[in-house]
PDB file of C-alpha atoms in Angstrom:
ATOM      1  CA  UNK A   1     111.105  77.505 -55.611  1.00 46.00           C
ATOM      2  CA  UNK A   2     113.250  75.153 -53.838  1.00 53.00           C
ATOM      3  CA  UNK A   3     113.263  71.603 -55.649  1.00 49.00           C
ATOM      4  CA  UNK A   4     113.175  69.603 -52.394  1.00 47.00           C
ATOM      5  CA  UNK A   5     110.871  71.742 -50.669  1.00 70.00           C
ATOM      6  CA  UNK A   6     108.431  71.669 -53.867  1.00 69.00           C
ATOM      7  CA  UNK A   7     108.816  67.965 -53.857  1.00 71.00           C
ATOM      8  CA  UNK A   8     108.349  67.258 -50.465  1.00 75.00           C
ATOM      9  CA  UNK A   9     104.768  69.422 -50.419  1.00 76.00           C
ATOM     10  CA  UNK A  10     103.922  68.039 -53.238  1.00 74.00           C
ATOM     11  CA  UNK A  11     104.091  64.100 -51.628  1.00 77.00           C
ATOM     12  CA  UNK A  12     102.392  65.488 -48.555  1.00 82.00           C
ATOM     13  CA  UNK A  13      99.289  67.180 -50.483  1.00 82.00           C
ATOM     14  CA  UNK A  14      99.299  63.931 -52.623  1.00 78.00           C
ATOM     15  CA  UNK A  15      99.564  61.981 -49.490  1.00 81.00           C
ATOM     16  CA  UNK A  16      96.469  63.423 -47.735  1.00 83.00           C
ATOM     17  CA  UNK A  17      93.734  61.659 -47.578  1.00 87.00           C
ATOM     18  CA  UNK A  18      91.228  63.528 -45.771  1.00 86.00           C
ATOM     19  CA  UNK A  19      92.010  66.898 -48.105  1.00 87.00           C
ATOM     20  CA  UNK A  20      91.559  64.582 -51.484  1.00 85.00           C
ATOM     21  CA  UNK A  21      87.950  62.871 -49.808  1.00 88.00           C
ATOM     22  CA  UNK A  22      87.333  66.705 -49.261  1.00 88.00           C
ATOM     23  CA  UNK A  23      87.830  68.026 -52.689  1.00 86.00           C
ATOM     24  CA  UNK A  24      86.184  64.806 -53.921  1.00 89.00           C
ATOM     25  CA  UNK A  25      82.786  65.460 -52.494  1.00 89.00           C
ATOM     26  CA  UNK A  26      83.011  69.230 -53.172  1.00 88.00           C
ATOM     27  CA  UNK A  27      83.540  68.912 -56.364  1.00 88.00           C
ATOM     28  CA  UNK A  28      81.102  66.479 -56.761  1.00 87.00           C
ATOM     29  CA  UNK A  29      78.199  68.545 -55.442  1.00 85.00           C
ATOM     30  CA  UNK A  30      79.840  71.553 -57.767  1.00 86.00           C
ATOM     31  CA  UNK A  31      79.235  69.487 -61.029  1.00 83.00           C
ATOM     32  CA  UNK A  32      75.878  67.890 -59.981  1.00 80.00           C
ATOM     33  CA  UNK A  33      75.062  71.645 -59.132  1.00 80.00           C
ATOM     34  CA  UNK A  34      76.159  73.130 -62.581  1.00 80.00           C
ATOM     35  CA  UNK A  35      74.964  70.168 -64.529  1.00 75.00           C
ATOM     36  CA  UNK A  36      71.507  71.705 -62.674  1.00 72.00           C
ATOM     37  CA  UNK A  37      71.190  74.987 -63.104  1.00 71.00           C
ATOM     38  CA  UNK A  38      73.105  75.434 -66.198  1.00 67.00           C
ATOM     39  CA  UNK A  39      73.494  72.215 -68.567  1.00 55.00           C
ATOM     40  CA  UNK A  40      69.373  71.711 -68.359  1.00 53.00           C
ATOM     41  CA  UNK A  41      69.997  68.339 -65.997  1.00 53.00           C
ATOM     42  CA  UNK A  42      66.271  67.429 -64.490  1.00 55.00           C
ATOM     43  CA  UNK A  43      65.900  65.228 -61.774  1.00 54.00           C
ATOM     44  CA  UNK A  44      62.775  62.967 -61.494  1.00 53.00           C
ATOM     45  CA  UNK A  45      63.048  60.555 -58.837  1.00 54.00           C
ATOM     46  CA  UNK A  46      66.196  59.023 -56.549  1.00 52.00           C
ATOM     47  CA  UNK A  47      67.120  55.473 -55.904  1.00 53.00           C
ATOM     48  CA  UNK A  48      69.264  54.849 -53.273  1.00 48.00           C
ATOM     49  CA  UNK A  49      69.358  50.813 -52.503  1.00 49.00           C
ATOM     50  CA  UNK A  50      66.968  49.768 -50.045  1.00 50.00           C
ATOM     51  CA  UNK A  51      64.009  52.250 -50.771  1.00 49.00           C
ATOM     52  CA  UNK A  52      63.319  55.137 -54.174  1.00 54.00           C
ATOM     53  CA  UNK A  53      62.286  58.783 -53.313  1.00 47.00           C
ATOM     54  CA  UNK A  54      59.891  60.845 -55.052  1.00 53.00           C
ATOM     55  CA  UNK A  55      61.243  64.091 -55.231  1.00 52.00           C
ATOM     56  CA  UNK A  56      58.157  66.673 -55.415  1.00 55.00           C
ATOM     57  CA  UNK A  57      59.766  70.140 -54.402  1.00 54.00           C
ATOM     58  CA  UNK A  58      62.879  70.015 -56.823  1.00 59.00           C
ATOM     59  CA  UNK A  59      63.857  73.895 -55.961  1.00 63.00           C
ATOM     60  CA  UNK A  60      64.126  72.957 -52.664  1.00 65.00           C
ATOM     61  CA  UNK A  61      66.537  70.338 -53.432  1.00 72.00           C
ATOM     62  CA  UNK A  62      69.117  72.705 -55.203  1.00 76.00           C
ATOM     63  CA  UNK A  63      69.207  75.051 -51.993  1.00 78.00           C
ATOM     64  CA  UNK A  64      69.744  72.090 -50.093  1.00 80.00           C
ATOM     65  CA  UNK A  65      72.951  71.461 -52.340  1.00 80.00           C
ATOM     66  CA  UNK A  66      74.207  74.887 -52.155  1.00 86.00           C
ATOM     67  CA  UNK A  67      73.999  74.582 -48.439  1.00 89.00           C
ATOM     68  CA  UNK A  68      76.240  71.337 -48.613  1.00 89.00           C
ATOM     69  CA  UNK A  69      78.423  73.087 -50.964  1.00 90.00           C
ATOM     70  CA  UNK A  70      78.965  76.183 -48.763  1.00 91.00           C
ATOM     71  CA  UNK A  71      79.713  73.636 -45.704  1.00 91.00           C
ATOM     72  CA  UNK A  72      82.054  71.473 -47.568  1.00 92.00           C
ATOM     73  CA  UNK A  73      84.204  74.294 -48.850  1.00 93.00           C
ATOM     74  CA  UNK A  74      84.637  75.329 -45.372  1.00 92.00           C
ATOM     75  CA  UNK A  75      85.436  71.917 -44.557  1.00 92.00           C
ATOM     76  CA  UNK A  76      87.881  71.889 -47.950  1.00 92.00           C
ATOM     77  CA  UNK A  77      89.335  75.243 -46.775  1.00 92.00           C
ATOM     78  CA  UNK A  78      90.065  73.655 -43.164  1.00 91.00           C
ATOM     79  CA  UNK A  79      92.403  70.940 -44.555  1.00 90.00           C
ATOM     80  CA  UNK A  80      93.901  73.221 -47.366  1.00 91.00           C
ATOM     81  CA  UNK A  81      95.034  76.072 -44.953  1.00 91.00           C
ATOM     82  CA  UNK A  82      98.100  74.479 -44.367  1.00 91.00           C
ATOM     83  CA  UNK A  83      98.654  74.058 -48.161  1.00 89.00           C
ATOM     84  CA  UNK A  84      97.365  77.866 -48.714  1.00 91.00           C
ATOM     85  CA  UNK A  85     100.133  79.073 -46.121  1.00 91.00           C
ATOM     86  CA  UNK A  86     102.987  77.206 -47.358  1.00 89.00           C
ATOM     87  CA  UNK A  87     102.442  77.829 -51.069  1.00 89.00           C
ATOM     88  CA  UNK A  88     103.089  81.575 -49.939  1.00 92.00           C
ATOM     89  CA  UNK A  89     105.804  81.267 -48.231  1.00 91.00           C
ATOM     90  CA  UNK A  90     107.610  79.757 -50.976  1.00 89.00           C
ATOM     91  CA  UNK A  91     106.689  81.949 -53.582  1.00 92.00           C
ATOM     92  CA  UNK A  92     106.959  84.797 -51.731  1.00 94.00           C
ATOM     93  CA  UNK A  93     110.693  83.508 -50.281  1.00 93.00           C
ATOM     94  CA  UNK A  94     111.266  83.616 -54.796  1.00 93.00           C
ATOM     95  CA  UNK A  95     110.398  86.806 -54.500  1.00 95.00           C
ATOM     96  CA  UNK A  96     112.354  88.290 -51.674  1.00 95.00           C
ATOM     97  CA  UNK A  97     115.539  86.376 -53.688  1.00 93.00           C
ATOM     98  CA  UNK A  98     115.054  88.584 -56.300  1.00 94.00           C
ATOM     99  CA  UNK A  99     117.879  91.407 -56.178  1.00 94.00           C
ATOM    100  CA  UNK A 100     115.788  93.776 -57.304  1.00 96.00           C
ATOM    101  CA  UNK A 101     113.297  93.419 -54.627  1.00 96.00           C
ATOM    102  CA  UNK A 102     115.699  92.447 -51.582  1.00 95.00           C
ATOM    103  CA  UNK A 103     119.223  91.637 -51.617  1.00 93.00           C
ATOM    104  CA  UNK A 104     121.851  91.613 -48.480  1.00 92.00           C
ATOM    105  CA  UNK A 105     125.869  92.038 -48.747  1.00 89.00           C
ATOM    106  CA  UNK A 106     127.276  90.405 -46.247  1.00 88.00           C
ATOM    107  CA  UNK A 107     130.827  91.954 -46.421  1.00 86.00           C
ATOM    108  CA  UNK A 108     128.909  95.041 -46.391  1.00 84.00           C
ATOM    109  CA  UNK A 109     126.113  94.489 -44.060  1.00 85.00           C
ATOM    110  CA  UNK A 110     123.706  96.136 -46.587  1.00 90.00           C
ATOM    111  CA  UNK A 111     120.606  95.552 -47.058  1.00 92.00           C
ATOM    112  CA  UNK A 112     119.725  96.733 -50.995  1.00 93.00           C
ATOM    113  CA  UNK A 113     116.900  96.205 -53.593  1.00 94.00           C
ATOM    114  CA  UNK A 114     113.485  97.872 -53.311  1.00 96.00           C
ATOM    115  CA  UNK A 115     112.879  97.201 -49.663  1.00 95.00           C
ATOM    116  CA  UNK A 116     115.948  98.657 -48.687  1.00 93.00           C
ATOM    117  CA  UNK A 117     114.643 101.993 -49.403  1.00 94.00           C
ATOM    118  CA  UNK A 118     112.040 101.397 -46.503  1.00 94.00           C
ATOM    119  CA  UNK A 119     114.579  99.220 -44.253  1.00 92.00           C
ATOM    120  CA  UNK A 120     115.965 101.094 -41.352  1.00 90.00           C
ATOM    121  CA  UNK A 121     117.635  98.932 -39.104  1.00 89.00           C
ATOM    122  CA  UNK A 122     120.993  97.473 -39.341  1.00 88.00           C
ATOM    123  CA  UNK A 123     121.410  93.849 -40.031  1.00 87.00           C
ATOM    124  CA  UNK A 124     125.073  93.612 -38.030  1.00 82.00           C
ATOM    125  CA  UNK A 125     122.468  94.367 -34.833  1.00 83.00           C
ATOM    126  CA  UNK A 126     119.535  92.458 -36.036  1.00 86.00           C
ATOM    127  CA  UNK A 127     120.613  89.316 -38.074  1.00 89.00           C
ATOM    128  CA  UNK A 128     116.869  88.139 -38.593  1.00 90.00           C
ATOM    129  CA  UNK A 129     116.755  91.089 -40.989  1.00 91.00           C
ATOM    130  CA  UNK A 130     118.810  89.169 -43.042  1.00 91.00           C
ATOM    131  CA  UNK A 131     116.486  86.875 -43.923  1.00 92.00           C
ATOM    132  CA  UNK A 132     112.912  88.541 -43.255  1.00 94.00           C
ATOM    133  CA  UNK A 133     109.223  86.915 -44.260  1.00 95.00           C
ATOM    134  CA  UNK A 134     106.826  88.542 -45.953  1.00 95.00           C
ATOM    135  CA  UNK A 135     103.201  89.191 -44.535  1.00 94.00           C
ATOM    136  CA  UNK A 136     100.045  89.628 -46.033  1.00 93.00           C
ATOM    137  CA  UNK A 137      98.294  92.093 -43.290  1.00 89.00           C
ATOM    138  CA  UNK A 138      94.478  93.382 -45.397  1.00 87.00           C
ATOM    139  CA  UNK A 139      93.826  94.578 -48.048  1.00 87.00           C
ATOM    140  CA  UNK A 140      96.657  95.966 -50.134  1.00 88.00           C
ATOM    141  CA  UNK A 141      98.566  95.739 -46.825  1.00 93.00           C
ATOM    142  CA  UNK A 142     101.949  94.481 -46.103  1.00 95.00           C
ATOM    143  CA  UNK A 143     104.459  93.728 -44.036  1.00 95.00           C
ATOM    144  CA  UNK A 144     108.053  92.766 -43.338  1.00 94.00           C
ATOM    145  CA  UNK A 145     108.559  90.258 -40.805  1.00 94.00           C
ATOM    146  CA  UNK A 146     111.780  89.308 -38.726  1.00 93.00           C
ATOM    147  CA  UNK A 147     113.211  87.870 -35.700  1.00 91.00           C
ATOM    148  CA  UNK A 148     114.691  89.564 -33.279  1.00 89.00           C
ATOM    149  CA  UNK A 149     115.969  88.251 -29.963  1.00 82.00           C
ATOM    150  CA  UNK A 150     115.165  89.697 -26.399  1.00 78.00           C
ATOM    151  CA  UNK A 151     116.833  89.356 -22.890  1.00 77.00           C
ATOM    152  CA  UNK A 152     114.643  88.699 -19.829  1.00 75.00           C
ATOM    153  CA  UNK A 153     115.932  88.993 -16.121  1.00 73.00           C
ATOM    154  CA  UNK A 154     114.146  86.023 -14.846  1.00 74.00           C
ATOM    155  CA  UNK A 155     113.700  83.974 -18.198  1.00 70.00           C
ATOM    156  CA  UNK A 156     117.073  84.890 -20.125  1.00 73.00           C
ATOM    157  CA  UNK A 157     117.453  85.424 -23.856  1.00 77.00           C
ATOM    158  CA  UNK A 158     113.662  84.814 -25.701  1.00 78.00           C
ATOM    159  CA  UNK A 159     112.788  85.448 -29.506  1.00 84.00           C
ATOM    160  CA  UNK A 160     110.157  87.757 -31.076  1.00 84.00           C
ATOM    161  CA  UNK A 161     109.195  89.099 -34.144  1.00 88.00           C
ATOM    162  CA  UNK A 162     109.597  93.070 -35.510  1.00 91.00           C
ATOM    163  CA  UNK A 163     106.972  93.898 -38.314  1.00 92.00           C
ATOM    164  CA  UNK A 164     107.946  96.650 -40.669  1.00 93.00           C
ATOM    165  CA  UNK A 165     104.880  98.228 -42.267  1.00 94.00           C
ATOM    166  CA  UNK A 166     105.092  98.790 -45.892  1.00 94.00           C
ATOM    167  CA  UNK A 167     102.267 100.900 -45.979  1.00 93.00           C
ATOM    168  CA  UNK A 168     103.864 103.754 -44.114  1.00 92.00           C
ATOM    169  CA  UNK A 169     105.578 106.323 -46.578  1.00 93.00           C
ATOM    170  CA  UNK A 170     108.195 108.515 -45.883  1.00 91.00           C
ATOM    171  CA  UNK A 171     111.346 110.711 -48.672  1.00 92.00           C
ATOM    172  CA  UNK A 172     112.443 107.139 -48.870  1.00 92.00           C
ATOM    173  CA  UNK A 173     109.592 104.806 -49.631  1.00 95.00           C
ATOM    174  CA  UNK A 174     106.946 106.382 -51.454  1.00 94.00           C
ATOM    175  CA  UNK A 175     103.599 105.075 -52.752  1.00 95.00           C
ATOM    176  CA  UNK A 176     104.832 104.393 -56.124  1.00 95.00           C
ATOM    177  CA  UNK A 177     107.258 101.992 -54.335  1.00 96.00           C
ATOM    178  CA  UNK A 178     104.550 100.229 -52.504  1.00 96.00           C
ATOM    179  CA  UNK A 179     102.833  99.574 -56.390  1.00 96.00           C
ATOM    180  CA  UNK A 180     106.295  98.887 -58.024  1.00 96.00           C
ATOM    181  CA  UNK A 181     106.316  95.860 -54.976  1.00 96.00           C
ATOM    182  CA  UNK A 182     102.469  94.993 -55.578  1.00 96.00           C
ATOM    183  CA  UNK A 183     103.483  94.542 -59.423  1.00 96.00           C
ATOM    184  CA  UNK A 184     106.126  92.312 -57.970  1.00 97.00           C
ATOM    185  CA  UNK A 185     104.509  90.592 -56.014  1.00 96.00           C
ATOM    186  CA  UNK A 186     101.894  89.504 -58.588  1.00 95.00           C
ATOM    187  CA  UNK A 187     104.340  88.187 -61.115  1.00 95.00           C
ATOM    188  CA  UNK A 188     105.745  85.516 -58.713  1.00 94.00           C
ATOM    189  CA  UNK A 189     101.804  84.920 -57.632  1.00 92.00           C
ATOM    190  CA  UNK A 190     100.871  84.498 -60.827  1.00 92.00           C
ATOM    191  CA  UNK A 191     104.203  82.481 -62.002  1.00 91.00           C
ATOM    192  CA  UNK A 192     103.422  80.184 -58.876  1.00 88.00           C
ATOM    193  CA  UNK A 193      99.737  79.813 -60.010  1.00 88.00           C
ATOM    194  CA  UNK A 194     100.764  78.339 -63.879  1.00 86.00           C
ATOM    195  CA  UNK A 195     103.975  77.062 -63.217  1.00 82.00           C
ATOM    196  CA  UNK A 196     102.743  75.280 -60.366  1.00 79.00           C
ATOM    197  CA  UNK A 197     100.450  72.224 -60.313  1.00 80.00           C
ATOM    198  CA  UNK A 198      99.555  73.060 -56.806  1.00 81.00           C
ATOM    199  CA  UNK A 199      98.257  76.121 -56.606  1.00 85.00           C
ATOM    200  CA  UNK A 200      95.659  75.124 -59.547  1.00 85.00           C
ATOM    201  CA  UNK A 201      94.791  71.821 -57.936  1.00 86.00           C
ATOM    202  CA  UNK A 202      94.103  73.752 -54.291  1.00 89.00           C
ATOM    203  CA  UNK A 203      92.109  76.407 -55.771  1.00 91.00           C
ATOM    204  CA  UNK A 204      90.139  74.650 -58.363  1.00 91.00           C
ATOM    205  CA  UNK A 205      87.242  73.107 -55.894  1.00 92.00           C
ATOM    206  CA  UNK A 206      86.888  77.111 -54.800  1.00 93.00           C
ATOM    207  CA  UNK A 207      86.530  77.894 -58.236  1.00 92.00           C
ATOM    208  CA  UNK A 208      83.998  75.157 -59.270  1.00 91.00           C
ATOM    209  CA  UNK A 209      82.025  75.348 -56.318  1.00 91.00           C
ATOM    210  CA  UNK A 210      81.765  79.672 -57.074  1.00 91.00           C
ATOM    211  CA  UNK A 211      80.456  78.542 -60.118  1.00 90.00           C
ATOM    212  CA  UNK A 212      77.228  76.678 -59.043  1.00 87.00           C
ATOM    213  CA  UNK A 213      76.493  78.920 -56.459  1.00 86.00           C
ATOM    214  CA  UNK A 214      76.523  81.419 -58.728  1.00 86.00           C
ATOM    215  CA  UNK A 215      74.734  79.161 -61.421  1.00 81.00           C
ATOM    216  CA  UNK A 216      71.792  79.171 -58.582  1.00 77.00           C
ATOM    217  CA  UNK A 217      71.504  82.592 -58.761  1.00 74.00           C
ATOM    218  CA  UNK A 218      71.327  83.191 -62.263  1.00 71.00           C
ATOM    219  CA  UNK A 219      68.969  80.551 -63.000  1.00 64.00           C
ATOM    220  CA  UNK A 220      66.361  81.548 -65.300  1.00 48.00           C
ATOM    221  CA  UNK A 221      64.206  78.748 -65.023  1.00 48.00           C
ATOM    222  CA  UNK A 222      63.392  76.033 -63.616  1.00 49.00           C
ATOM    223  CA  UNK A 223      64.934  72.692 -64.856  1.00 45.00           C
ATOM    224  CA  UNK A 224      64.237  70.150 -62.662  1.00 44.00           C
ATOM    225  CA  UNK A 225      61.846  67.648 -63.815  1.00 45.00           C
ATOM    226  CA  UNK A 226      57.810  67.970 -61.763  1.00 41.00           C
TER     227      UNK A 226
END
């Protein structure tokens, strides 16, 4: 991963405001939540600083968290998309500099590596193969990605994109090529995940708020305080 470009994200996740107040009241809620359903917490009254509530349907009160939980990770998600989308491009740019998985010759103008068994186009005509992107498209679905450019009678020379599907097999790129590139794929995930303080500190209010929803729904008994 690129030193700069790690460092720069890193200032600008650090740097945002309305994604920390985010993860700050989700997992908030989360631990109230757990500390709820699971560490035997009961809850008999609450003060707030003009007036005190008695609290007489506790039960009621926990779904009422789990629906603020559910809205606040949406809200979380909404500010950590960006985040999500960049921390896969960079890992996923590690991976495609791996030789094994894609590697280009310029003196050659060869495209080799695992992907070059399913690459069919020539990079001297298309230069954006050169460099491609890698796309999540479903489940267990991928694709290539590069740009291309176009000529328009009325509007000149405009840029698009080419997807190459990697789920299409032919004599060249067979299933067990598809897996050898999922097994890829999840060592640079996983690298990015543990070697990475971001990718723990983006998907850790997901985790904790799975955890008391789920908490809710394996609750054995009540244990909120009547």
């Amino acid at each position: 991963m690129d030193s700069f470009k790690l460092s720069e994200f890193r200032e600008r996740i650090d740097n945002d405001a309305g994604l920390k107040s985010k993860r700050k009241i989700l997992v908030g809620l989360s631990i109230v939540m757990i500390g709820f359903n699971i560490a035997g917490a009961t809850l008999h009254e609450a003060n707030t600083i003009i007036f005190k509530l008695e609290i007489k349907h506790h039960e009621n009160l926990l779904y009422l968290f789990s629906i603020s939980i559910l809205y606040m990770t949406l809200r979380y998600y909404g500010y950590a998309k960006i985040y999500h989308d960049q921390l896969f491009h960079l890992w996923t740019k590690r991976m495609l500099g791996d030789y094994r998985v894609f590697s280009y010759t310029p003196k050659l103008e060869e495209i080799d590596g695992l992907l070059g068994k399913i690459i069919d186009v020539w990079p001297g005509d298309n230069p954006g193969i050169q460099t491609p992107n890698y796309k999540v498209a479903g489940v267990f679905k991928r694709n290539l990605t590069y740009e291309c450019a176009g000529q328009d009678e009325i509007h000149g020379e405009y840029a698009y994109y080419e997807n190459i599907e990697l789920n299409r097999y032919s004599n060249n790129w067979k299933f067990r090529d598809f897996l050898n590139l999922l097994s890829f794929e999840f060592k640079y995930q996983l690298e990015a995940l543990l070697k990475y303080r971001e990718s723990l500190d983006l998907l850790f209010p997901y985790i904790l708020s799975a955890i008391a929803l789920l908490s809710l729904a394996f609750r054995a008994s009540p244990t909120v305080g009547t």
